[in-house]
PDB file of C-alpha atoms and ligand atoms in Angstrom:
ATOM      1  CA  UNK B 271       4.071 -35.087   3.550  1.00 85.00           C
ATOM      2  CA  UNK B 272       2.965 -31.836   2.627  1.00 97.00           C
ATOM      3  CA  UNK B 273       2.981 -28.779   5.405  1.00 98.00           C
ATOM      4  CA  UNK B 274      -1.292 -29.114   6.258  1.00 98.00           C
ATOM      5  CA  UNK B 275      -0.918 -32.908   6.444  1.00 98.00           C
ATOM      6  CA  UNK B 276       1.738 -32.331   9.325  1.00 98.00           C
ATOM      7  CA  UNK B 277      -0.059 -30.413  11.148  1.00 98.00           C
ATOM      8  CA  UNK B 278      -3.270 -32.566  11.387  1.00 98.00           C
ATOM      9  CA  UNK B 279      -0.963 -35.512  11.983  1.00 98.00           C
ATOM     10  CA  UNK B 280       0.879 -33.565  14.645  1.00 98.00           C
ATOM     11  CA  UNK B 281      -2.627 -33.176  16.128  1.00 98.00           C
ATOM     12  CA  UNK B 282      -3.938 -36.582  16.349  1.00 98.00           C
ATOM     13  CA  UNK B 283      -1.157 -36.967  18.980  1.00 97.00           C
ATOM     14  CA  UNK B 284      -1.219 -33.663  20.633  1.00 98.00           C
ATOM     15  CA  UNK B 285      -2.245 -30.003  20.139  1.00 98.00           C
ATOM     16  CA  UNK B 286       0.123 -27.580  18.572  1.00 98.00           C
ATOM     17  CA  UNK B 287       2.417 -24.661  18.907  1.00 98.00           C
ATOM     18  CA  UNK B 288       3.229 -22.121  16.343  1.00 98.00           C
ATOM     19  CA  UNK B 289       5.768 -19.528  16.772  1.00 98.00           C
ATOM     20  CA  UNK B 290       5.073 -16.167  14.956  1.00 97.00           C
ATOM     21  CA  UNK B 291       8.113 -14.358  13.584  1.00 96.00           C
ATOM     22  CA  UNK B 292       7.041 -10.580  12.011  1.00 94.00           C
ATOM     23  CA  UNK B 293      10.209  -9.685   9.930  1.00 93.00           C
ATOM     24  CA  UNK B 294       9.377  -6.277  10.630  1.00 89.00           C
ATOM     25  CA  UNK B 295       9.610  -5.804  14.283  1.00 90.00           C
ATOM     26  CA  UNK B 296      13.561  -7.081  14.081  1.00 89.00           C
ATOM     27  CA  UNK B 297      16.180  -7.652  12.218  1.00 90.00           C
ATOM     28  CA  UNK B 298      17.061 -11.085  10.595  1.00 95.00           C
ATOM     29  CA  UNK B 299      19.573 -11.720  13.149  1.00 95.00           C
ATOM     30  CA  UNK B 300      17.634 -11.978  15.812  1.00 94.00           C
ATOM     31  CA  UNK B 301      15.024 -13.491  13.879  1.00 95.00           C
ATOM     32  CA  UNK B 302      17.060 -15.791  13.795  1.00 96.00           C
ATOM     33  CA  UNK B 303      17.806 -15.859  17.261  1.00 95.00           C
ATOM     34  CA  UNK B 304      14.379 -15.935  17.956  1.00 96.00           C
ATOM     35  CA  UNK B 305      13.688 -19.248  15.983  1.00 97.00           C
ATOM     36  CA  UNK B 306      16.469 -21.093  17.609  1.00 96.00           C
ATOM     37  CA  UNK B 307      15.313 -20.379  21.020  1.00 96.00           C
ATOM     38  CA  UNK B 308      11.860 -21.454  20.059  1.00 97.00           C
ATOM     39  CA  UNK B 309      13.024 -24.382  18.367  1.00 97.00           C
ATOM     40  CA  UNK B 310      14.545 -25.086  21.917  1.00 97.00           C
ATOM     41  CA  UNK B 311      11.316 -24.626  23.875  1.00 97.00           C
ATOM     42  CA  UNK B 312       9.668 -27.205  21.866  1.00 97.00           C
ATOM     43  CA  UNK B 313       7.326 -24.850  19.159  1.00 98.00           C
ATOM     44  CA  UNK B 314       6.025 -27.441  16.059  1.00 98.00           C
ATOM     45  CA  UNK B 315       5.732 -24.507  13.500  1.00 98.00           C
ATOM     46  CA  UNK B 316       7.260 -21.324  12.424  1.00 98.00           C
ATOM     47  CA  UNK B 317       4.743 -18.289  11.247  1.00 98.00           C
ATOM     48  CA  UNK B 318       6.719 -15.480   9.517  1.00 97.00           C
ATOM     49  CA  UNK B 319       4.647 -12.619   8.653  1.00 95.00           C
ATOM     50  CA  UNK B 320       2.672  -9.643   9.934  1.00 87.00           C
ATOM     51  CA  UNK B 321      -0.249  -6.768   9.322  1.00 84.00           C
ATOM     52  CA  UNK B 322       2.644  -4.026   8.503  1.00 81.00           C
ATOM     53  CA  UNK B 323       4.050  -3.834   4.958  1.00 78.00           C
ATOM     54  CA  UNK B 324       7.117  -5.735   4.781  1.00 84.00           C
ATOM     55  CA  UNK B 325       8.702  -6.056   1.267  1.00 82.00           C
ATOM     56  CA  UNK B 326       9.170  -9.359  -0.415  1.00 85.00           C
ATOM     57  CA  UNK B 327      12.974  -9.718   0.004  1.00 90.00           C
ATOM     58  CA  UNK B 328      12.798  -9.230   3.832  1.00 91.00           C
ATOM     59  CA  UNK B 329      10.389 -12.188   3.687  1.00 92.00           C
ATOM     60  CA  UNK B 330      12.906 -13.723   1.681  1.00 93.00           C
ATOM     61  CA  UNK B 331      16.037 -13.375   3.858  1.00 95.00           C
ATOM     62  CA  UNK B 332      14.081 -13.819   6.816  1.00 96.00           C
ATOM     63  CA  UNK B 333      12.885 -17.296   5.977  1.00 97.00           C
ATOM     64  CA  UNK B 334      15.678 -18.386   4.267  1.00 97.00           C
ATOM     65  CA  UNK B 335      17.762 -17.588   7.236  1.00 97.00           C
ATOM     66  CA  UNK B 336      15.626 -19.497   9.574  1.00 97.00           C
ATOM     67  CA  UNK B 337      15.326 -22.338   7.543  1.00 97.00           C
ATOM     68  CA  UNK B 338      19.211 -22.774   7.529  1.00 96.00           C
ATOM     69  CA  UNK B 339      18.701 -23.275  11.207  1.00 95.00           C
ATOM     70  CA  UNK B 340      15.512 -25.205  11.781  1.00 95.00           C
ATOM     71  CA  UNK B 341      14.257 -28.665  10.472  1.00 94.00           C
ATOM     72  CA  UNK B 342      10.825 -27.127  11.944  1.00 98.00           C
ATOM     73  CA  UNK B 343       8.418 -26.217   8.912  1.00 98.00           C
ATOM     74  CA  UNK B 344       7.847 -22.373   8.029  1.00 98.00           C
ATOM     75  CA  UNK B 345       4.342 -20.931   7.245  1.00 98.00           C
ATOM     76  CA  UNK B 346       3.749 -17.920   5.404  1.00 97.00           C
ATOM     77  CA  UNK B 347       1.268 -15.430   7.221  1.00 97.00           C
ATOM     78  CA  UNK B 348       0.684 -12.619   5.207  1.00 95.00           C
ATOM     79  CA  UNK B 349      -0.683  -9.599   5.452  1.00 92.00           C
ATOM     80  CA  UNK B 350      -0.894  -8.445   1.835  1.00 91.00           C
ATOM     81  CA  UNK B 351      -0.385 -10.163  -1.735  1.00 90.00           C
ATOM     82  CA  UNK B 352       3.492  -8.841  -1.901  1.00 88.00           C
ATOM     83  CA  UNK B 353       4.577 -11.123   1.266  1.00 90.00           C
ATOM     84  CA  UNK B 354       5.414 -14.002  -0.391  1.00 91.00           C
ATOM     85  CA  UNK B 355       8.553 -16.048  -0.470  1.00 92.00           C
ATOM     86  CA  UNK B 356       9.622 -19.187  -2.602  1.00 93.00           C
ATOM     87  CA  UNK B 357      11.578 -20.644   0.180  1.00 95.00           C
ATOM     88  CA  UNK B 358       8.534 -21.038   2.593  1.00 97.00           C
ATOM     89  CA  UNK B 359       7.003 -24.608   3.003  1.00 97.00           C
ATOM     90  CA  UNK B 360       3.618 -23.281   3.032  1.00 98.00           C
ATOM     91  CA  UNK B 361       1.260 -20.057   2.989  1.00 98.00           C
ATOM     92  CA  UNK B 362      -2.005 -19.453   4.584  1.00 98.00           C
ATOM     93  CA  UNK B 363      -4.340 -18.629   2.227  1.00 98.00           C
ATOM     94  CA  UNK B 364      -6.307 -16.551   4.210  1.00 98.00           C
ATOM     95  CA  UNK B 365      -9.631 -14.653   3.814  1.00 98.00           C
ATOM     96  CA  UNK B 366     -10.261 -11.965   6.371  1.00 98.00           C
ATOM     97  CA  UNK B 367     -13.673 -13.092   6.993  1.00 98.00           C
ATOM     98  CA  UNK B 368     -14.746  -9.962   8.996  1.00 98.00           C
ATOM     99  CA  UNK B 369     -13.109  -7.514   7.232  1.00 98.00           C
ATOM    100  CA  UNK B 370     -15.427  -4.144   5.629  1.00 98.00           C
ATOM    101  CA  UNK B 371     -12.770  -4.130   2.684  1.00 98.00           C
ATOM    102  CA  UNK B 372     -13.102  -6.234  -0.308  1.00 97.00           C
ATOM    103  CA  UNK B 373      -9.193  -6.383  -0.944  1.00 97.00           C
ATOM    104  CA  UNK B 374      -8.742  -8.132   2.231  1.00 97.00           C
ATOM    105  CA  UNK B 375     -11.429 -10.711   1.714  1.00 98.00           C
ATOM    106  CA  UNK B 376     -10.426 -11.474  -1.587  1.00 98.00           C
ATOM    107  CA  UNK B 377      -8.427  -9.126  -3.441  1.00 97.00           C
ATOM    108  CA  UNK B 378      -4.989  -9.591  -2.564  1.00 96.00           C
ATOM    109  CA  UNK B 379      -6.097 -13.727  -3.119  1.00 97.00           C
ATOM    110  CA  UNK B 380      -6.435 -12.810  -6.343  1.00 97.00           C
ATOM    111  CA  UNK B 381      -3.470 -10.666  -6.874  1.00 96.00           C
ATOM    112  CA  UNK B 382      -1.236 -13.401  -5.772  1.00 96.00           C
ATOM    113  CA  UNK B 383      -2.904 -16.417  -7.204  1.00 97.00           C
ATOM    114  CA  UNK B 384      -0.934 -16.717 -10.528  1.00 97.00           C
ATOM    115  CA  UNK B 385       2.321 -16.346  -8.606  1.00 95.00           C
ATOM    116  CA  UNK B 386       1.406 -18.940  -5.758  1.00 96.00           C
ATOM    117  CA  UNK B 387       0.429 -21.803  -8.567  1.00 97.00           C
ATOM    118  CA  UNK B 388       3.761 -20.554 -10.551  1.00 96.00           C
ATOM    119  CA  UNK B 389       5.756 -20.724  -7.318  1.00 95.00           C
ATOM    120  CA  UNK B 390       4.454 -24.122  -6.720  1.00 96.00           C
ATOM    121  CA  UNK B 391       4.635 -23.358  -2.858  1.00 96.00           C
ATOM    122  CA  UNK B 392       1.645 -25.427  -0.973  1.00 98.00           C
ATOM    123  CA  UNK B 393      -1.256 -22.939  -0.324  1.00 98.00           C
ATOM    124  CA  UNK B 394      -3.715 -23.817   3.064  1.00 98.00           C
ATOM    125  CA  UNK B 395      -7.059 -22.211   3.535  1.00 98.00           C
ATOM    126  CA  UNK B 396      -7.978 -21.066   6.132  1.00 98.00           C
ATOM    127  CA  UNK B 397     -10.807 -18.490   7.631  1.00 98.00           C
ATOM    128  CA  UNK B 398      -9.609 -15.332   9.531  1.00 98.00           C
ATOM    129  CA  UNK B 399     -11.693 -13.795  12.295  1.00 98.00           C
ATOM    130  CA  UNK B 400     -10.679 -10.847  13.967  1.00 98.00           C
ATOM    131  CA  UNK B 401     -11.679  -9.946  17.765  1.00 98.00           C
ATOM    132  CA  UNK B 402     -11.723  -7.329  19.771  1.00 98.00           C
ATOM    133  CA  UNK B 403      -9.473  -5.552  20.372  1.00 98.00           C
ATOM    134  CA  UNK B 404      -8.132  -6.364  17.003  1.00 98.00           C
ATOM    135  CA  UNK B 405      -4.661  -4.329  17.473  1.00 97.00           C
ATOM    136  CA  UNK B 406      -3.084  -3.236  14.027  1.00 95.00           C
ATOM    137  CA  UNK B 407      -4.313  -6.149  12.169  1.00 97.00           C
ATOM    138  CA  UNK B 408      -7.849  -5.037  12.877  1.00 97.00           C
ATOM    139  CA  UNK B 409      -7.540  -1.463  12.051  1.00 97.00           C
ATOM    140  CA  UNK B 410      -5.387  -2.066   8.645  1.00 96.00           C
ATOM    141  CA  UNK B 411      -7.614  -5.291   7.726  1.00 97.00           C
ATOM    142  CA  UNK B 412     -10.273  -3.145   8.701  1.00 98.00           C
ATOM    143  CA  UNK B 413     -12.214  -5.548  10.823  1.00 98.00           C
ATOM    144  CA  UNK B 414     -15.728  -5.146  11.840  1.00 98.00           C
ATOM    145  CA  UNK B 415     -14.387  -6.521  15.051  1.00 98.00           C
ATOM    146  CA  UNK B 416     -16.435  -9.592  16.904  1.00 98.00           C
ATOM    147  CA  UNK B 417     -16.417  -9.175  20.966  1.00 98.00           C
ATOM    148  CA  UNK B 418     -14.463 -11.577  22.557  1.00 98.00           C
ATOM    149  CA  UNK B 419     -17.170 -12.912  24.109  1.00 98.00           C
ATOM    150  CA  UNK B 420     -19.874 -13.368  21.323  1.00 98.00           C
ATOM    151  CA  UNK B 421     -20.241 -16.520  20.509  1.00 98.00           C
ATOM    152  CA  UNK B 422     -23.467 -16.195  18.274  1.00 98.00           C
ATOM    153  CA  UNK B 423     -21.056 -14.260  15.888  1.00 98.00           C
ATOM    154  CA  UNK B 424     -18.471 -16.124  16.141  1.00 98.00           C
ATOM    155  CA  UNK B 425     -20.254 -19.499  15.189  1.00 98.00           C
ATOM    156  CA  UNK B 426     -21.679 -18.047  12.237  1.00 98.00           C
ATOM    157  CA  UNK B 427     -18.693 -17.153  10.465  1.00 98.00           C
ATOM    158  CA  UNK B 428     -17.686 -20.044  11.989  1.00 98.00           C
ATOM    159  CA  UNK B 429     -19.570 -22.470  10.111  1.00 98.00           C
ATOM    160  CA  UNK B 430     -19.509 -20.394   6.833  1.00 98.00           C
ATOM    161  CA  UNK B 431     -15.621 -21.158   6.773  1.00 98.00           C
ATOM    162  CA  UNK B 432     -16.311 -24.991   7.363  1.00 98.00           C
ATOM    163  CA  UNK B 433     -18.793 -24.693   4.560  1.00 98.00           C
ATOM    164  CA  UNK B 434     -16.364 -23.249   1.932  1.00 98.00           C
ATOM    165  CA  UNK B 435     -14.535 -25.566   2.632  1.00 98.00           C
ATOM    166  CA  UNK B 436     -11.176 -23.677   4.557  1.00 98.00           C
ATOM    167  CA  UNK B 437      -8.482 -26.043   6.134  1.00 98.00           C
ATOM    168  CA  UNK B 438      -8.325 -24.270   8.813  1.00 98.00           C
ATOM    169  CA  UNK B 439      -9.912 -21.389  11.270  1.00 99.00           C
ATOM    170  CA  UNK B 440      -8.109 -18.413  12.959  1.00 98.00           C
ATOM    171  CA  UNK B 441      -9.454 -16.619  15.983  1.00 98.00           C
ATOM    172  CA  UNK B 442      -7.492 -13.274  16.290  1.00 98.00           C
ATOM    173  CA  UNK B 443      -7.386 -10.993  19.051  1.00 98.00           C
ATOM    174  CA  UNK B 444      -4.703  -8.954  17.325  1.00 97.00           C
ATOM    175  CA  UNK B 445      -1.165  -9.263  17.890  1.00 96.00           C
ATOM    176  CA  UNK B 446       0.039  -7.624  21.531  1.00 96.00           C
ATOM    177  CA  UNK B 447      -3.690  -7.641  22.926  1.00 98.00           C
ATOM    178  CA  UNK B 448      -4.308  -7.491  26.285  1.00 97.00           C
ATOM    179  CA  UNK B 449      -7.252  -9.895  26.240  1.00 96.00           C
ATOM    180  CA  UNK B 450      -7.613 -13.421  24.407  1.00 97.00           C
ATOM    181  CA  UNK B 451     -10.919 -14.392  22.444  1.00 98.00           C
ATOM    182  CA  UNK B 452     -13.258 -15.584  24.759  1.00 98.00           C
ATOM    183  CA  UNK B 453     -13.378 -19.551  26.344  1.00 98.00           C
ATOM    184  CA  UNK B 454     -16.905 -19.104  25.582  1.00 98.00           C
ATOM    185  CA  UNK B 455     -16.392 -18.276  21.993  1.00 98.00           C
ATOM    186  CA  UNK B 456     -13.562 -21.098  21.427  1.00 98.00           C
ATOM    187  CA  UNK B 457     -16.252 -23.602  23.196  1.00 98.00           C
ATOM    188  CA  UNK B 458     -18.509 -23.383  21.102  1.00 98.00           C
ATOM    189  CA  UNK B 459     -16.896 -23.200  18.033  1.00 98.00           C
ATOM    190  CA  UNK B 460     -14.935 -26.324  18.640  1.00 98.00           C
ATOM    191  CA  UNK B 461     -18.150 -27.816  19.626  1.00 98.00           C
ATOM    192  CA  UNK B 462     -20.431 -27.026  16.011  1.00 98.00           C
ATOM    193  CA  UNK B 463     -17.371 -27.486  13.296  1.00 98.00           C
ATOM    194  CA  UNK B 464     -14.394 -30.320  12.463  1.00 98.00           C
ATOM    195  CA  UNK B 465     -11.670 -28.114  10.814  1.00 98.00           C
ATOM    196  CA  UNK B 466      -8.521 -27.254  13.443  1.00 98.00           C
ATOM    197  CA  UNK B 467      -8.970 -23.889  15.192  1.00 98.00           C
ATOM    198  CA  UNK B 468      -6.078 -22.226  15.275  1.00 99.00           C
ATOM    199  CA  UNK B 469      -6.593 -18.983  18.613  1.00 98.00           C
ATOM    200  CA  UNK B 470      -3.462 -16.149  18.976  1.00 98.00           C
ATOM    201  CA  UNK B 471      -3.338 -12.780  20.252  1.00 98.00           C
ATOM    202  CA  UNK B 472      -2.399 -12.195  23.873  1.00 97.00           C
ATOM    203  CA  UNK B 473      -1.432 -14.641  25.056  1.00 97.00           C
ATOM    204  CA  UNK B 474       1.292 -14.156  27.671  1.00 95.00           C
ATOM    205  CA  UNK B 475       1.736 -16.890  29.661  1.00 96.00           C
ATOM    206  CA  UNK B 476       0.834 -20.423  31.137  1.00 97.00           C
ATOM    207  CA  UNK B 477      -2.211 -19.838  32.380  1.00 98.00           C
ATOM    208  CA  UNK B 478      -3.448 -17.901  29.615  1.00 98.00           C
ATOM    209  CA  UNK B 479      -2.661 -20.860  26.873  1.00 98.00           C
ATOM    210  CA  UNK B 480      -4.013 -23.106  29.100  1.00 98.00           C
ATOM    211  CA  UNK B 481      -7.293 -21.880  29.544  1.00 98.00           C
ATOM    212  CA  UNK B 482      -7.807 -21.458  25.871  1.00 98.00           C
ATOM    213  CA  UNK B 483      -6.380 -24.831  25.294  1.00 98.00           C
ATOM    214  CA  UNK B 484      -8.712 -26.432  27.806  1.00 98.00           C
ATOM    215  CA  UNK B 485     -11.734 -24.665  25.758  1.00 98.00           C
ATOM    216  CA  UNK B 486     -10.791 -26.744  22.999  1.00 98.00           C
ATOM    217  CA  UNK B 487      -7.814 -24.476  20.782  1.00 98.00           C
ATOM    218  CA  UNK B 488      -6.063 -27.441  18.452  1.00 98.00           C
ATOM    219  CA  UNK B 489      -3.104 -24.821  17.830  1.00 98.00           C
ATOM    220  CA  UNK B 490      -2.111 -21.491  20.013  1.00 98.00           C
ATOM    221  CA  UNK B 491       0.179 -18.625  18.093  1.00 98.00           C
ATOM    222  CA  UNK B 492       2.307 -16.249  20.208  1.00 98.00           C
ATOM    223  CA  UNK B 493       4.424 -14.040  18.991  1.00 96.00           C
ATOM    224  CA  UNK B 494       4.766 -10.726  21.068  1.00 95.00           C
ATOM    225  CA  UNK B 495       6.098 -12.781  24.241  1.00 93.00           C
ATOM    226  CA  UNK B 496       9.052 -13.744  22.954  1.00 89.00           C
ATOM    227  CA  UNK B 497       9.470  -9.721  20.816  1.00 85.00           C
ATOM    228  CA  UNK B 498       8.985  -8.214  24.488  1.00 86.00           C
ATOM    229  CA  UNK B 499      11.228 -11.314  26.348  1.00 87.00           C
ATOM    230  CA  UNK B 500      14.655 -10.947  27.414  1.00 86.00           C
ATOM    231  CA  UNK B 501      14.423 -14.885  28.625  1.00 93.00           C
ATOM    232  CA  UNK B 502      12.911 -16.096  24.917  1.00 92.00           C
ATOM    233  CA  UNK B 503      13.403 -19.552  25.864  1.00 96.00           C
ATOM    234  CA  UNK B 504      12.040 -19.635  29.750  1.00 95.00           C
ATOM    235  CA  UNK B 505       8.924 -17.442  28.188  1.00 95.00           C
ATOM    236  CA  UNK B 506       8.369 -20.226  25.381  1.00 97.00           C
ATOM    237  CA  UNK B 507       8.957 -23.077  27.611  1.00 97.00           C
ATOM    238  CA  UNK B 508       6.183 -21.730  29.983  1.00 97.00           C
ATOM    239  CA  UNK B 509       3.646 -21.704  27.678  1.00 98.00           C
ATOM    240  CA  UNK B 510       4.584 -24.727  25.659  1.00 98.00           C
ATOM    241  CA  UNK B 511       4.442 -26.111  29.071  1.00 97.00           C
ATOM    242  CA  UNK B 512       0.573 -26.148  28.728  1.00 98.00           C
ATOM    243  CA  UNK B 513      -0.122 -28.411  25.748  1.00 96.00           C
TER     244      UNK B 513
HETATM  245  C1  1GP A1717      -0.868 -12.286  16.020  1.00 67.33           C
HETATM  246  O1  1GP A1717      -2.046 -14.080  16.951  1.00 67.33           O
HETATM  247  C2  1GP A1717      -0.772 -13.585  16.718  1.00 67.33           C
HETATM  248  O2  1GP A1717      -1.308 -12.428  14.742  1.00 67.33           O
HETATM  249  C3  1GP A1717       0.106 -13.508  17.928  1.00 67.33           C
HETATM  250  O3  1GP A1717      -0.305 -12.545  18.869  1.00 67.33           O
HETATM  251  O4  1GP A1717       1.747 -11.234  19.315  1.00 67.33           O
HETATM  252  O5  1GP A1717      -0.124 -11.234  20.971  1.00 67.33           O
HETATM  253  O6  1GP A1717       1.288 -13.260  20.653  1.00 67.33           O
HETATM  254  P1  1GP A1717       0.711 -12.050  20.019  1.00 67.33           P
END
C-alpha cells in the first residue's frame, strides 16, 4: 500500500500523529533517539525535514538511520528542491499556497520534478498555508501570513487546494509558535472540503492537541516538544494521549 493510502486508511479508524524530525536542529544520533522514543509513545508517521537549508546527505543519513529502527513510514517535508532522499517512503509535494515568492509556490516543484519521477519515490500533494505567527518557515517561505483566527481566508485557499486537486491540506503556525491556528479556522475548513487536514505548529501539550483535534484536525504534527523535552517519551505520550 503506498505511503497516502496508509494514511487515509489509518484515518478511517482513528485520527493521526506525525512526528517531525528537522535534521538540522540535532545530530543523527539523537535523531535517532528521538524516533525511537516516538515510536514508543505511539506516533503513526515520521516527518523529516525543515525551513533551514539542510544538504541532501544529512537527509540521507538521517532517514536512513531512522528507518533501520522503525517499521513506522518516513515522509519527506521539505523546505527546498535539494532535500530529497531516495530512502524516504514518501515526499510532500507541497505548494506554499500563501507564499509572495514564486520559487516557493512552484519553483523548487519544478526543480525537483525530473529527479522525484527518476527516484521513483511516491510524491503526495498537498496545500501549505502558513499562519501567524509563521516562525522561520514564514519569514524564509515568505508568507503573506493568514491570522489565526480568519477563517474567510483560510477557506478560500482552502477550497482552491481541494480544487487542484492536493491530497492533502497543511495549516502551519510555524514551527516553535506560541499560538496554534485558530478552532475557528480548523472548523470551518473541515466543514466546506473532503481532503485530510493536516494542523502543526505549537502545539505543546494535551490540551492544546485536543482542542484542535476536537475542531476537526484528521492529523496533528509536533515537533519542537520533543527538541525542547528532556522526558521525549512522557511529552509524546501526553499528547498522543488526545487522539
Ligand atoms: C512545524 O508544524 C510543525 O512545521 C511542528 O511545529 O515544532 O511547533 O511542534 P512545532
Amino acid at each position: 500500500m503506498n505511503v497516502y493510502n496508509e494514511i487515509v486508511n489509518g484515518l478511517r479508524f482513528k485520527k493521526l500523529h506525525m512526528t517531525l524530525i528537522d535534521p538540522a536542529s540535532q545530530g543523527v544520533e539523537k535523531a535517532v533517539f528521538i524516533a525511537q522514543k516516538a515510536e514508543k509513545a505511539g506516533t503513526d508517521f515520521f516527518m523529516i525535514g525543515g525551513s533551514t537549508k539542510i544538504d541532501s546527505r544529512l537527509m540521507d543519513k538521517t532517514i536512513t538511520e531512522i528507518k533501520k529502527t522503525t517499521d513506522k513510514r518516513v515522509i519527506i517535508f521539505p523546505g527546498s528542491s535539494e532535500m530529497i532522499s531516495k530512502n524516504a517512503d514518501a515526499i510532500y509535494y507541497m505548494m506554499l499556497m500563501n507564499s509572495l515568492n514564486h520559487d516557493f509556490i512552484i519553483g523548487h516543484q519544478v526543480r525537483s520534478s525530473i529527479l522525484l519521477k527518476k527516484m521513483d519515490i511516491e510524491t503526495i500533494s498537498m496545500g501549505y498555508l502558513i499562519f501567524e505567527p509563521g516562525m522561520t518557515v514564514g519569514r524564509v517561505g515568505s508568507a503573506r501570513l493568514i491570522e489565526r483566527d480568519d477563517e474567510n481566508s483560510a477557506l478560500a485557499y482552502a477550497l482552491t487546494a481541494e480544487m487542484f486537486g492536493f491530497k492533502l491540506l497543511y495549516l502551519e503556525s510555524g514551527s516553535g509558535s506560541p499560538t496554534h491556528v485558530g478552532e475557528n479556522v480548523i472548523k470551518r475548513i473541515k466543514s466546506e472540503i473532503n481532503i485530510p487536514v493536516i494542523v502543526g505548529g505549537g502545539i505543546r501539550d494535551y490540551d492544546a492537541a485536543s482542542s484542535i483535534l476536537n475542531a476537526g484536525a484528521d492529523i496533528i504534527v509536533t515537533g519542537t516538544v520533543i527538541e525542547k523535552s528532556d522526558n521525549v517519551y512522557s511529552a509524546l505520550k501526553e499528547i498522543i494521549g488526545a487522539i
